[in-house]
Amino acid sequence: MFSLLRSMWLVFLHMFHKRDTYQYPEQKAPLPARWRGRIALTRDPDGEERCVGCYLCAAACPVDCISLQATEDEHGRRYPEFFRINFSRCIFCGFCEEACPTYAIQLLPDFEMAEYNRQNLVYEKHDLLIPGQGKYPGYNYYKVAGLAIKNKDKGEAEQEEPPVDIKSLLP
Amino acid sequence: MINAWWIIGGVLFVLLNTAAGLIWLERRMLALWQDRYGPNRAGPFGLFIVLADTLKLFFKEDWIPPFADKVVFVFAPAVVVASVLMSFVIVPFAPNIVVADLNIGILFFLAMSSLGVYSIVLGGWASNNKYALLGAMRGASQMISYEVFMGLALMGVVVLSGSFNLQQIVEAQRTVWFIVPQLLGFLIFMVAGIAETHRLPFDIPEAESELVAGFHSEYSGMKFGMFFIGEYLGVTLISAMVVTLYFGGWLGPAFLPPVVWFAIKTFAFISLFILLRASMPRPRYDQLMEYGWKVLFPLSLLNLWVTAAIKLWLISK
């Protein structure tokens, strides 16, 4: 009985406590950098697309909200022809980000994505692609990959040995 | 003497607005006690939330399940509001401001609050749904059990004042409020009153964690709103009754009119109801029944017995 009265009194005292509410539209809640919000496609330090269209994000997606089509430019550099995320299905699990080998797809701390029309929640590539590098600055997939593209031949990547001539008997 | 129709209209107007206003008040007070702000967007202090809620209730699809007993289903929510509003007939808001100055006022109050059980049972039964029926059964047993010693606890006041008439009961508190000689009776009446309005912590018939939403699972729109308003009216009624029976009704220092004193006291008790909701854990159902029958019922009998004995001893002296 005493404990009940005590808890009532303590709850009553909360009347004079500081409020914990964020007055949302005026006052934004601070979101941690790893908050899993809106999905974006980032670019590498040279301003080129990071995405190589490997389909791993689409494969990892538990709700199948990602669809894309890979294509190649004349220098052998792969990029997605289209990249589409249906945010009305997306559950913001971040599996696509985990699966991405090139840090291209990233979840950003932004949740203000409400739309009046459901169709507007389908984001196309031009909605997703951002000019910056997102959470992983300085990473350039084509600089470390052993793939010949424009201005970089095989063996010229960072920390890469020159290719072995498998036809030769010399060491 | 004021014209009776003015009193009836005034009482209805004030009560229905109070019940609607309690939507806002409860949300705001709960927010205060949980370190939140509560409604503060719609209008000044979020007061228009009442309007928004009402509009929402009116425009929501008012769906009657095809398997329900339609007549009873529609009738049930009206019973709760009607029975509670009828109980207010005997509450004296100030000297001579009372709809019906009955000599059996308390009995009428008890009768009307028993009728409230019907709305729960009929609502739960007509929904033709197991959860609703179980909720209704719980509600009925809880309300009937707590009704028993609610009446017995009141009898202490009746013994002291020698009348069932609420105006005379208030007059009998001129020297000392009945909270002093009837502290135990007050506590029992308060607990029984909370259980009677099935407010938290005794909101067992709703039990949304076990029984979806209890007896009103199938209700929507304004029919649900009637249950909602009925609950708030019940809170107001129990607060008004506590004030009349134990806290001297309209009595108070003369610098404020009697009605204002009555309103202030009632408001304090309504706030107490909300505070209870904010701070109490909900008992298990069997604990609730056990507490009622094994603790409060004997206590209320003892209270009545001791009060009557002392009164007799005082008379015989």
Tab-separated table of C-alpha atoms in Angstrom:
chain	number	residue	atom	x	y	z
A	1	MET	CA	0.000	0.000	0.000
A	2	PHE	CA	2.771	2.427	0.929
A	3	SER	CA	4.673	1.596	-2.218
A	4	LEU	CA	1.593	2.366	-4.305
A	5	LEU	CA	1.225	5.781	-2.686
A	6	ARG	CA	4.934	6.393	-3.073
A	7	SER	CA	4.871	5.548	-6.767
A	8	MET	CA	1.865	7.827	-7.229
A	9	TRP	CA	3.755	10.648	-5.549
A	10	LEU	CA	6.859	10.026	-7.629
A	11	VAL	CA	4.814	10.009	-10.821
A	12	PHE	CA	3.171	13.234	-9.697
A	13	LEU	CA	6.595	14.814	-9.242
A	14	HIS	CA	7.279	14.154	-12.912
A	15	MET	CA	4.989	17.102	-13.561
A	16	PHE	CA	7.919	19.348	-12.730
A	17	HIS	CA	10.538	17.421	-14.656
A	18	LYS	CA	12.069	18.508	-17.907
A	19	ARG	CA	10.197	17.235	-20.975
A	20	ASP	CA	11.931	14.656	-23.114
A	21	THR	CA	9.973	15.387	-26.273
A	22	TYR	CA	11.574	16.586	-29.475
A	23	GLN	CA	9.122	19.070	-30.988
A	24	TYR	CA	9.669	17.323	-34.260
A	25	PRO	CA	9.108	19.511	-37.280
A	26	GLU	CA	10.852	22.468	-35.644
A	27	GLN	CA	13.372	20.496	-33.631
A	28	LYS	CA	15.044	17.547	-35.294
A	29	ALA	CA	16.216	14.524	-33.396
A	30	PRO	CA	19.969	13.957	-33.708
A	31	LEU	CA	20.430	10.802	-35.747
A	32	PRO	CA	23.587	8.705	-35.507
A	33	ALA	CA	25.646	8.415	-38.683
A	34	ARG	CA	24.797	4.726	-38.944
A	35	TRP	CA	21.052	5.352	-38.853
A	36	ARG	CA	19.444	3.248	-41.555
A	37	GLY	CA	17.287	5.685	-43.458
A	38	ARG	CA	16.965	6.673	-47.085
A	39	ILE	CA	19.080	4.635	-49.497
A	40	ALA	CA	21.480	6.407	-51.834
A	41	LEU	CA	23.922	5.391	-54.536
A	42	THR	CA	27.255	7.099	-53.922
A	43	ARG	CA	30.102	8.044	-56.205
A	44	ASP	CA	33.812	7.407	-55.904
A	45	PRO	CA	36.348	10.224	-55.287
A	46	ASP	CA	36.572	10.858	-59.040
A	47	GLY	CA	32.869	11.494	-59.247
A	48	GLU	CA	32.163	8.285	-61.127
A	49	GLU	CA	29.465	5.858	-60.150
A	50	ARG	CA	30.576	3.304	-57.597
A	51	CYS	CA	27.905	0.772	-58.470
A	52	VAL	CA	29.141	-1.998	-60.741
A	53	GLY	CA	25.777	-3.674	-61.173
A	54	CYS	CA	26.718	-6.949	-59.467
A	55	TYR	CA	23.111	-7.619	-58.311
A	56	LEU	CA	24.318	-8.587	-54.816
A	57	CYS	CA	22.103	-5.961	-53.194
A	58	ALA	CA	19.079	-7.179	-55.110
A	59	ALA	CA	19.923	-10.749	-54.129
A	60	ALA	CA	20.400	-9.859	-50.470
A	61	CYS	CA	17.209	-7.818	-50.267
A	62	PRO	CA	14.686	-9.788	-48.194
A	63	VAL	CA	11.685	-7.983	-49.640
A	64	ASP	CA	12.915	-7.797	-53.223
A	65	CYS	CA	12.506	-4.076	-53.475
A	66	ILE	CA	15.677	-3.475	-55.510
A	67	SER	CA	15.796	-4.011	-59.236
A	68	LEU	CA	18.589	-3.036	-61.587
A	69	GLN	CA	20.114	-3.848	-64.932
A	70	ALA	CA	23.902	-3.857	-65.355
A	71	THR	CA	25.589	-2.607	-68.459
A	72	GLU	CA	29.122	-1.724	-69.556
A	73	ASP	CA	30.714	1.287	-71.162
A	74	GLU	CA	33.244	0.988	-73.969
A	75	HIS	CA	36.189	0.781	-71.526
A	76	GLY	CA	34.854	-2.252	-69.681
A	77	ARG	CA	33.555	-0.226	-66.744
A	78	ARG	CA	30.286	-1.652	-65.439
A	79	TYR	CA	27.415	0.508	-64.237
A	80	PRO	CA	23.706	0.007	-63.757
A	81	GLU	CA	21.555	0.892	-66.741
A	82	PHE	CA	18.669	1.484	-64.392
A	83	PHE	CA	18.484	1.165	-60.664
A	84	ARG	CA	15.137	1.169	-58.975
A	85	ILE	CA	14.188	0.868	-55.303
A	86	ASN	CA	10.587	0.537	-54.283
A	87	PHE	CA	10.554	2.273	-50.907
A	88	SER	CA	7.003	1.225	-50.202
A	89	ARG	CA	8.419	-2.275	-49.779
A	90	CYS	CA	11.819	-1.419	-48.327
A	91	ILE	CA	12.225	-2.375	-44.662
A	92	PHE	CA	15.503	-0.487	-44.198
A	93	CYS	CA	17.300	-3.584	-42.976
A	94	GLY	CA	20.608	-2.501	-44.499
A	95	PHE	CA	21.353	-5.898	-46.025
A	96	CYS	CA	21.974	-4.258	-49.410
A	97	GLU	CA	24.614	-2.068	-47.821
A	98	GLU	CA	26.208	-5.127	-46.199
A	99	ALA	CA	26.201	-7.010	-49.476
A	100	CYS	CA	27.627	-4.230	-51.605
A	101	PRO	CA	31.287	-4.945	-52.492
A	102	THR	CA	31.976	-1.402	-53.685
A	103	TYR	CA	30.369	0.724	-50.940
A	104	ALA	CA	28.062	2.057	-53.627
A	105	ILE	CA	24.693	1.547	-51.953
A	106	GLN	CA	24.427	3.226	-48.549
A	107	LEU	CA	21.699	3.947	-46.036
A	108	LEU	CA	21.735	7.556	-44.935
A	109	PRO	CA	20.361	9.116	-41.739
A	110	ASP	CA	17.265	10.593	-43.354
A	111	PHE	CA	13.781	9.297	-42.689
A	112	GLU	CA	11.656	12.140	-44.040
A	113	MET	CA	10.410	10.310	-47.095
A	114	ALA	CA	6.648	10.597	-46.737
A	115	GLU	CA	4.667	10.890	-49.958
A	116	TYR	CA	1.004	11.441	-50.713
A	117	ASN	CA	1.159	9.197	-53.760
A	118	ARG	CA	2.391	5.658	-53.380
A	119	GLN	CA	3.888	5.698	-56.853
A	120	ASN	CA	6.282	8.441	-55.771
A	121	LEU	CA	7.963	6.002	-53.397
A	122	VAL	CA	9.536	4.176	-56.336
A	123	TYR	CA	12.929	5.840	-56.635
A	124	GLU	CA	14.737	5.675	-59.953
A	125	LYS	CA	18.468	5.924	-60.427
A	126	HIS	CA	18.458	9.718	-60.763
A	127	ASP	CA	16.637	9.926	-57.426
A	128	LEU	CA	19.078	7.590	-55.745
A	129	LEU	CA	22.409	8.762	-57.138
A	130	ILE	CA	24.028	11.454	-54.996
A	131	PRO	CA	27.090	13.468	-55.941
A	132	GLY	CA	29.042	12.658	-52.752
A	133	GLN	CA	30.793	9.627	-51.352
A	134	GLY	CA	28.519	8.984	-48.402
A	135	LYS	CA	29.911	7.290	-45.327
A	136	TYR	CA	33.057	5.819	-46.917
A	137	PRO	CA	35.094	8.654	-48.387
A	138	GLY	CA	38.253	7.945	-50.368
A	139	TYR	CA	37.339	4.464	-51.515
A	140	ASN	CA	37.660	3.876	-55.223
A	141	TYR	CA	36.800	0.368	-56.320
A	142	TYR	CA	38.350	0.566	-59.786
A	143	LYS	CA	41.637	1.821	-58.298
A	144	VAL	CA	42.077	-1.419	-56.341
A	145	ALA	CA	40.412	-3.889	-58.702
A	146	GLY	CA	42.531	-5.874	-61.145
A	147	LEU	CA	40.388	-4.889	-64.045
A	148	ALA	CA	41.569	-3.085	-67.129
A	149	ILE	CA	39.636	0.086	-67.710
A	150	LYS	CA	40.388	3.435	-69.310
A	151	ASN	CA	43.687	4.984	-68.061
A	152	LYS	CA	44.525	1.849	-66.068
A	153	ASP	CA	45.802	-1.433	-67.400
A	154	LYS	CA	46.066	-4.782	-65.622
A	155	GLY	CA	48.674	-4.742	-62.868
A	156	GLU	CA	48.505	-0.979	-62.390
A	157	ALA	CA	46.060	-0.977	-59.516
A	158	GLU	CA	47.095	-0.094	-55.971
A	159	GLN	CA	49.062	-2.908	-54.273
A	160	GLU	CA	48.755	-5.070	-57.370
A	161	GLU	CA	51.611	-7.150	-58.840
A	162	PRO	CA	52.090	-7.001	-62.582
A	163	PRO	CA	50.260	-9.842	-64.295
A	164	VAL	CA	52.098	-13.180	-64.648
A	165	ASP	CA	52.827	-14.328	-68.179
A	166	ILE	CA	51.434	-17.852	-67.995
A	167	LYS	CA	52.890	-18.741	-71.425
A	168	SER	CA	56.475	-18.152	-70.225
A	169	LEU	CA	58.696	-20.680	-68.426
A	170	LEU	CA	60.875	-18.000	-66.802
A	171	PRO	CA	60.295	-17.244	-63.105
B	1	MET	CA	-35.722	27.900	-7.181
B	2	ILE	CA	-34.352	27.778	-10.698
B	3	ASN	CA	-36.495	26.274	-13.444
B	4	ALA	CA	-35.854	22.519	-13.571
B	5	TRP	CA	-35.412	22.519	-17.354
B	6	TRP	CA	-32.579	25.007	-17.086
B	7	ILE	CA	-30.892	22.759	-14.562
B	8	ILE	CA	-31.349	19.652	-16.709
B	9	GLY	CA	-30.058	21.416	-19.799
B	10	GLY	CA	-27.170	22.955	-17.919
B	11	VAL	CA	-26.168	19.680	-16.315
B	12	LEU	CA	-26.314	17.854	-19.649
B	13	PHE	CA	-24.337	20.570	-21.383
B	14	VAL	CA	-21.653	20.724	-18.719
B	15	LEU	CA	-21.355	16.956	-18.399
B	16	LEU	CA	-21.092	16.150	-22.070
B	17	ASN	CA	-18.542	18.907	-22.546
B	18	THR	CA	-16.628	17.701	-19.507
B	19	ALA	CA	-16.574	14.185	-20.901
B	20	ALA	CA	-15.307	15.467	-24.245
B	21	GLY	CA	-12.816	17.762	-22.541
B	22	LEU	CA	-11.495	14.851	-20.540
B	23	ILE	CA	-10.152	13.394	-23.803
B	24	TRP	CA	-7.802	16.343	-23.953
B	25	LEU	CA	-7.229	16.565	-20.215
B	26	GLU	CA	-6.322	12.917	-19.837
B	27	ARG	CA	-3.880	12.944	-22.714
B	28	ARG	CA	-2.320	16.163	-21.515
B	29	MET	CA	-2.023	15.060	-17.881
B	30	LEU	CA	-0.651	11.645	-18.788
B	31	ALA	CA	1.902	13.395	-20.950
B	32	LEU	CA	2.858	15.677	-18.059
B	33	TRP	CA	3.442	12.710	-15.806
B	34	GLN	CA	5.435	10.867	-18.420
B	35	ASP	CA	7.739	13.788	-19.274
B	36	ARG	CA	6.044	14.434	-22.595
B	37	TYR	CA	4.062	17.399	-23.929
B	38	GLY	CA	0.979	15.592	-25.159
B	39	PRO	CA	-1.325	17.203	-27.686
B	40	ASN	CA	0.000	20.691	-28.413
B	41	ARG	CA	-0.443	21.192	-32.154
B	42	ALA	CA	-4.164	21.528	-32.835
B	43	GLY	CA	-5.253	24.924	-31.562
B	44	PRO	CA	-4.167	26.573	-28.311
B	45	PHE	CA	-2.602	23.940	-26.015
B	46	GLY	CA	-3.850	21.287	-28.428
B	47	LEU	CA	-7.400	21.887	-27.257
B	48	PHE	CA	-8.846	21.250	-30.712
B	49	ILE	CA	-7.735	17.650	-30.403
B	50	VAL	CA	-11.196	17.112	-28.894
B	51	LEU	CA	-12.777	18.464	-32.046
B	52	ALA	CA	-10.474	16.395	-34.220
B	53	ASP	CA	-11.223	13.245	-32.232
B	54	THR	CA	-14.950	13.839	-32.423
B	55	LEU	CA	-14.814	14.460	-36.163
B	56	LYS	CA	-12.758	11.329	-36.578
B	57	LEU	CA	-15.237	9.267	-34.584
B	58	PHE	CA	-18.116	10.589	-36.659
B	59	PHE	CA	-16.459	9.994	-40.015
B	60	LYS	CA	-14.986	6.607	-39.262
B	61	GLU	CA	-16.718	3.680	-40.855
B	62	ASP	CA	-19.381	2.616	-38.397
B	63	TRP	CA	-19.191	-1.073	-39.058
B	64	ILE	CA	-21.543	-3.639	-37.596
B	65	PRO	CA	-20.189	-7.148	-37.989
B	66	PRO	CA	-22.509	-9.360	-40.069
B	67	PHE	CA	-22.451	-12.010	-37.344
B	68	ALA	CA	-23.502	-9.605	-34.592
B	69	ASP	CA	-26.921	-9.287	-33.025
B	70	LYS	CA	-27.622	-5.924	-34.608
B	71	VAL	CA	-30.299	-4.499	-32.333
B	72	VAL	CA	-28.473	-5.298	-29.107
B	73	PHE	CA	-25.156	-4.298	-30.652
B	74	VAL	CA	-26.446	-0.805	-31.374
B	75	PHE	CA	-28.348	-0.570	-28.112
B	76	ALA	CA	-25.498	-1.532	-25.769
B	77	PRO	CA	-23.302	1.584	-26.007
B	78	ALA	CA	-26.307	3.816	-25.466
B	79	VAL	CA	-27.018	2.073	-22.157
B	80	VAL	CA	-23.717	3.044	-20.598
B	81	VAL	CA	-24.092	6.739	-21.431
B	82	ALA	CA	-27.758	6.781	-20.452
B	83	SER	CA	-27.222	5.018	-17.125
B	84	VAL	CA	-24.332	7.252	-16.127
B	85	LEU	CA	-26.196	10.387	-17.174
B	86	MET	CA	-29.190	9.206	-15.147
B	87	SER	CA	-26.983	8.835	-12.088
B	88	PHE	CA	-26.112	12.510	-12.306
B	89	VAL	CA	-29.751	13.294	-11.669
B	90	ILE	CA	-29.210	13.028	-7.912
B	91	VAL	CA	-25.840	14.788	-7.641
B	92	PRO	CA	-26.248	18.143	-5.881
B	93	PHE	CA	-23.938	20.621	-7.579
B	94	ALA	CA	-24.851	23.416	-5.206
B	95	PRO	CA	-27.705	24.100	-2.782
B	96	ASN	CA	-30.896	23.474	-4.782
B	97	ILE	CA	-29.010	22.976	-8.060
B	98	VAL	CA	-29.956	19.346	-8.463
B	99	VAL	CA	-32.124	17.739	-11.099
B	100	ALA	CA	-34.104	15.477	-8.768
B	101	ASP	CA	-33.867	15.932	-5.024
B	102	LEU	CA	-34.635	12.286	-4.250
B	103	ASN	CA	-34.902	11.070	-0.688
B	104	ILE	CA	-33.390	7.786	-1.827
B	105	GLY	CA	-30.600	9.474	-3.805
B	106	ILE	CA	-27.860	7.002	-2.959
B	107	LEU	CA	-30.052	4.017	-3.756
B	108	PHE	CA	-30.842	5.567	-7.125
B	109	PHE	CA	-27.135	6.066	-7.765
B	110	LEU	CA	-26.397	2.437	-6.897
B	111	ALA	CA	-29.267	1.219	-9.065
B	112	MET	CA	-28.103	3.222	-12.046
B	113	SER	CA	-24.495	2.177	-11.707
B	114	SER	CA	-25.659	-1.458	-11.626
B	115	LEU	CA	-27.459	-0.851	-14.912
B	116	GLY	CA	-24.109	0.058	-16.418
B	117	VAL	CA	-23.159	-3.612	-16.267
B	118	TYR	CA	-25.793	-4.307	-18.889
B	119	SER	CA	-24.041	-2.250	-21.502
B	120	ILE	CA	-20.846	-4.235	-21.070
B	121	VAL	CA	-22.499	-7.631	-21.013
B	122	LEU	CA	-24.836	-6.877	-23.902
B	123	GLY	CA	-22.071	-5.245	-25.913
B	124	GLY	CA	-19.789	-8.224	-25.410
B	125	TRP	CA	-22.536	-10.739	-26.072
B	126	ALA	CA	-23.957	-9.033	-29.159
B	127	SER	CA	-20.501	-8.841	-30.733
B	128	ASN	CA	-20.685	-12.632	-31.079
B	129	ASN	CA	-16.957	-12.864	-30.598
B	130	LYS	CA	-15.099	-14.938	-28.031
B	131	TYR	CA	-12.765	-12.178	-26.951
B	132	ALA	CA	-15.582	-9.699	-26.571
B	133	LEU	CA	-17.636	-12.213	-24.613
B	134	LEU	CA	-14.747	-13.044	-22.286
B	135	GLY	CA	-14.112	-9.347	-21.744
B	136	ALA	CA	-17.773	-8.812	-21.012
B	137	MET	CA	-17.841	-11.693	-18.516
B	138	ARG	CA	-14.846	-10.278	-16.719
B	139	GLY	CA	-16.352	-6.827	-16.741
B	140	ALA	CA	-19.639	-8.068	-15.392
B	141	SER	CA	-18.131	-10.074	-12.549
B	142	GLN	CA	-15.790	-7.239	-11.642
B	143	MET	CA	-18.519	-4.619	-11.633
B	144	ILE	CA	-20.975	-6.769	-9.700
B	145	SER	CA	-18.413	-7.739	-7.060
B	146	TYR	CA	-17.199	-4.211	-6.535
B	147	GLU	CA	-20.763	-2.920	-6.538
B	148	VAL	CA	-21.463	-4.948	-3.408
B	149	PHE	CA	-19.059	-3.262	-1.057
B	150	MET	CA	-19.330	0.061	-2.824
B	151	GLY	CA	-22.860	0.134	-1.441
B	152	LEU	CA	-21.720	-1.136	1.929
B	153	ALA	CA	-18.993	1.501	2.141
B	154	LEU	CA	-21.563	4.193	1.420
B	155	MET	CA	-23.715	3.020	4.294
B	156	GLY	CA	-21.193	4.442	6.760
B	157	VAL	CA	-21.972	7.904	5.397
B	158	VAL	CA	-25.681	7.157	5.532
B	159	VAL	CA	-25.414	6.054	9.158
B	160	LEU	CA	-23.536	9.214	10.107
B	161	SER	CA	-25.816	11.624	8.254
B	162	GLY	CA	-29.029	9.705	8.852
B	163	SER	CA	-30.238	10.249	5.289
B	164	PHE	CA	-30.088	8.839	1.771
B	165	ASN	CA	-30.656	12.327	0.408
B	166	LEU	CA	-27.421	13.716	-1.000
B	167	GLN	CA	-28.271	17.340	-0.176
B	168	GLN	CA	-28.800	16.396	3.458
B	169	ILE	CA	-25.594	14.358	3.413
B	170	VAL	CA	-23.698	17.436	2.263
B	171	GLU	CA	-25.439	19.557	4.901
B	172	ALA	CA	-24.414	17.004	7.547
B	173	GLN	CA	-20.784	17.748	6.692
B	174	ARG	CA	-20.969	21.391	7.807
B	175	THR	CA	-18.830	20.752	10.887
B	176	VAL	CA	-16.498	18.064	9.613
B	177	TRP	CA	-16.178	16.371	6.242
B	178	PHE	CA	-16.932	12.659	6.276
B	179	ILE	CA	-13.430	11.886	5.030
B	180	VAL	CA	-12.320	12.225	8.678
B	181	PRO	CA	-14.688	9.806	10.418
B	182	GLN	CA	-15.086	7.634	7.313
B	183	LEU	CA	-11.504	7.396	6.040
B	184	LEU	CA	-11.742	3.641	5.553
B	185	GLY	CA	-15.109	3.959	3.884
B	186	PHE	CA	-13.687	6.605	1.571
B	187	LEU	CA	-10.764	4.400	0.562
B	188	ILE	CA	-13.041	1.429	-0.114
B	189	PHE	CA	-15.478	3.582	-2.053
B	190	MET	CA	-12.642	5.045	-4.086
B	191	VAL	CA	-11.236	1.626	-5.023
B	192	ALA	CA	-14.708	0.310	-5.798
B	193	GLY	CA	-15.424	3.414	-7.853
B	194	ILE	CA	-12.315	2.918	-9.951
B	195	ALA	CA	-13.268	-0.702	-10.512
B	196	GLU	CA	-16.836	0.330	-11.264
B	197	THR	CA	-15.773	2.659	-14.056
B	198	HIS	CA	-13.240	-0.015	-15.068
B	199	ARG	CA	-10.506	2.560	-15.208
B	200	LEU	CA	-6.862	1.703	-14.843
B	201	PRO	CA	-5.453	-0.030	-12.881
B	202	PHE	CA	-8.694	-2.053	-12.917
B	203	ASP	CA	-9.327	-1.955	-16.662
B	204	ILE	CA	-9.490	-5.739	-16.736
B	205	PRO	CA	-12.498	-6.057	-19.074
B	206	GLU	CA	-10.569	-4.245	-21.781
B	207	ALA	CA	-7.306	-6.118	-21.239
B	208	GLU	CA	-5.967	-5.200	-24.646
B	209	SER	CA	-2.915	-7.387	-24.120
B	210	GLU	CA	-4.948	-10.573	-23.696
B	211	LEU	CA	-8.387	-9.958	-25.143
B	212	VAL	CA	-7.814	-7.654	-28.132
B	213	ALA	CA	-9.885	-4.861	-26.591
B	214	GLY	CA	-12.322	-6.823	-24.472
B	215	PHE	CA	-16.007	-6.125	-24.728
B	216	HIS	CA	-15.696	-3.376	-27.333
B	217	SER	CA	-13.427	-5.256	-29.751
B	218	GLU	CA	-15.975	-5.117	-32.533
B	219	TYR	CA	-17.085	-1.539	-31.998
B	220	SER	CA	-16.067	1.305	-34.238
B	221	GLY	CA	-17.013	4.877	-34.966
B	222	MET	CA	-19.379	6.691	-32.670
B	223	LYS	CA	-20.575	3.467	-31.015
B	224	PHE	CA	-17.092	3.015	-29.680
B	225	GLY	CA	-17.153	6.713	-28.882
B	226	MET	CA	-20.172	6.123	-26.652
B	227	PHE	CA	-18.250	3.587	-24.583
B	228	PHE	CA	-15.390	6.047	-24.470
B	229	ILE	CA	-17.584	8.945	-23.380
B	230	GLY	CA	-19.393	6.619	-20.965
B	231	GLU	CA	-16.103	5.853	-19.276
B	232	TYR	CA	-15.261	9.527	-18.889
B	233	LEU	CA	-18.744	10.279	-17.624
B	234	GLY	CA	-18.277	7.447	-15.133
B	235	VAL	CA	-15.033	8.999	-13.938
B	236	THR	CA	-16.781	12.325	-13.514
B	237	LEU	CA	-19.671	10.656	-11.708
B	238	ILE	CA	-17.476	8.788	-9.239
B	239	SER	CA	-15.450	11.945	-8.600
B	240	ALA	CA	-18.638	13.920	-8.035
B	241	MET	CA	-19.975	11.226	-5.698
B	242	VAL	CA	-16.731	11.081	-3.713
B	243	VAL	CA	-16.830	14.829	-3.332
B	244	THR	CA	-20.489	14.819	-2.269
B	245	LEU	CA	-20.182	11.950	0.150
B	246	TYR	CA	-16.785	12.464	1.730
B	247	PHE	CA	-15.444	15.908	0.840
B	248	GLY	CA	-18.318	18.157	1.759
B	249	GLY	CA	-19.836	18.610	-1.693
B	250	TRP	CA	-20.333	22.265	-2.431
B	251	LEU	CA	-19.198	23.366	1.044
B	252	GLY	CA	-16.189	25.631	1.202
B	253	PRO	CA	-15.059	29.110	2.238
B	254	ALA	CA	-17.514	31.771	1.138
B	255	PHE	CA	-15.242	33.714	-1.227
B	256	LEU	CA	-16.154	31.363	-4.068
B	257	PRO	CA	-19.682	30.298	-5.036
B	258	PRO	CA	-20.668	26.750	-4.016
B	259	VAL	CA	-20.747	25.437	-7.611
B	260	VAL	CA	-17.134	26.463	-8.073
B	261	TRP	CA	-16.092	24.634	-4.924
B	262	PHE	CA	-17.867	21.553	-6.173
B	263	ALA	CA	-16.183	21.844	-9.567
B	264	ILE	CA	-12.732	22.325	-8.048
B	265	LYS	CA	-13.060	19.294	-5.797
B	266	THR	CA	-14.445	17.140	-8.591
B	267	PHE	CA	-11.660	18.232	-10.891
B	268	ALA	CA	-9.101	17.281	-8.254
B	269	PHE	CA	-10.529	13.774	-8.111
B	270	ILE	CA	-10.652	13.453	-11.889
B	271	SER	CA	-6.972	14.364	-11.895
B	272	LEU	CA	-6.387	11.744	-9.226
B	273	PHE	CA	-8.036	9.167	-11.492
B	274	ILE	CA	-5.660	10.111	-14.283
B	275	LEU	CA	-2.692	10.045	-11.910
B	276	LEU	CA	-3.725	6.530	-10.881
B	277	ARG	CA	-3.733	5.567	-14.511
B	278	ALA	CA	-0.249	6.979	-14.937
B	279	SER	CA	1.295	5.246	-11.946
B	280	MET	CA	-0.432	1.960	-11.096
B	281	PRO	CA	0.402	-1.501	-12.349
B	282	ARG	CA	-2.564	-3.576	-13.426
B	283	PRO	CA	-3.446	-6.507	-11.139
B	284	ARG	CA	-4.033	-9.978	-12.467
B	285	TYR	CA	-7.704	-10.842	-12.836
B	286	ASP	CA	-7.848	-13.401	-10.006
B	287	GLN	CA	-5.942	-10.979	-7.770
B	288	LEU	CA	-8.544	-8.352	-8.502
B	289	MET	CA	-11.431	-10.615	-7.511
B	290	GLU	CA	-9.605	-11.942	-4.463
B	291	TYR	CA	-8.750	-8.445	-3.299
B	292	GLY	CA	-12.352	-7.439	-3.671
B	293	TRP	CA	-14.011	-10.343	-1.898
B	294	LYS	CA	-11.407	-11.261	0.695
B	295	VAL	CA	-10.084	-7.841	1.701
B	296	LEU	CA	-12.388	-5.004	0.754
B	297	PHE	CA	-15.698	-6.765	1.377
B	298	PRO	CA	-14.914	-7.740	5.015
B	299	LEU	CA	-13.341	-4.334	5.568
B	300	SER	CA	-16.441	-2.544	4.361
B	301	LEU	CA	-18.619	-4.706	6.597
B	302	LEU	CA	-16.346	-3.939	9.537
B	303	ASN	CA	-16.459	-0.254	8.694
B	304	LEU	CA	-20.239	-0.261	8.628
B	305	TRP	CA	-20.435	-2.266	11.854
B	306	VAL	CA	-18.028	-0.025	13.779
B	307	THR	CA	-19.633	3.162	12.455
B	308	ALA	CA	-23.079	1.961	13.411
B	309	ALA	CA	-21.890	0.878	16.873
B	310	ILE	CA	-20.267	4.226	17.590
B	311	LYS	CA	-23.303	6.089	16.307
B	312	LEU	CA	-25.602	4.044	18.550
B	313	TRP	CA	-23.310	4.628	21.528
B	314	LEU	CA	-23.295	8.366	20.836
B	315	ILE	CA	-27.107	8.437	20.630
B	316	SER	CA	-27.603	6.434	23.800
B	317	LYS	CA	-25.284	8.674	25.826
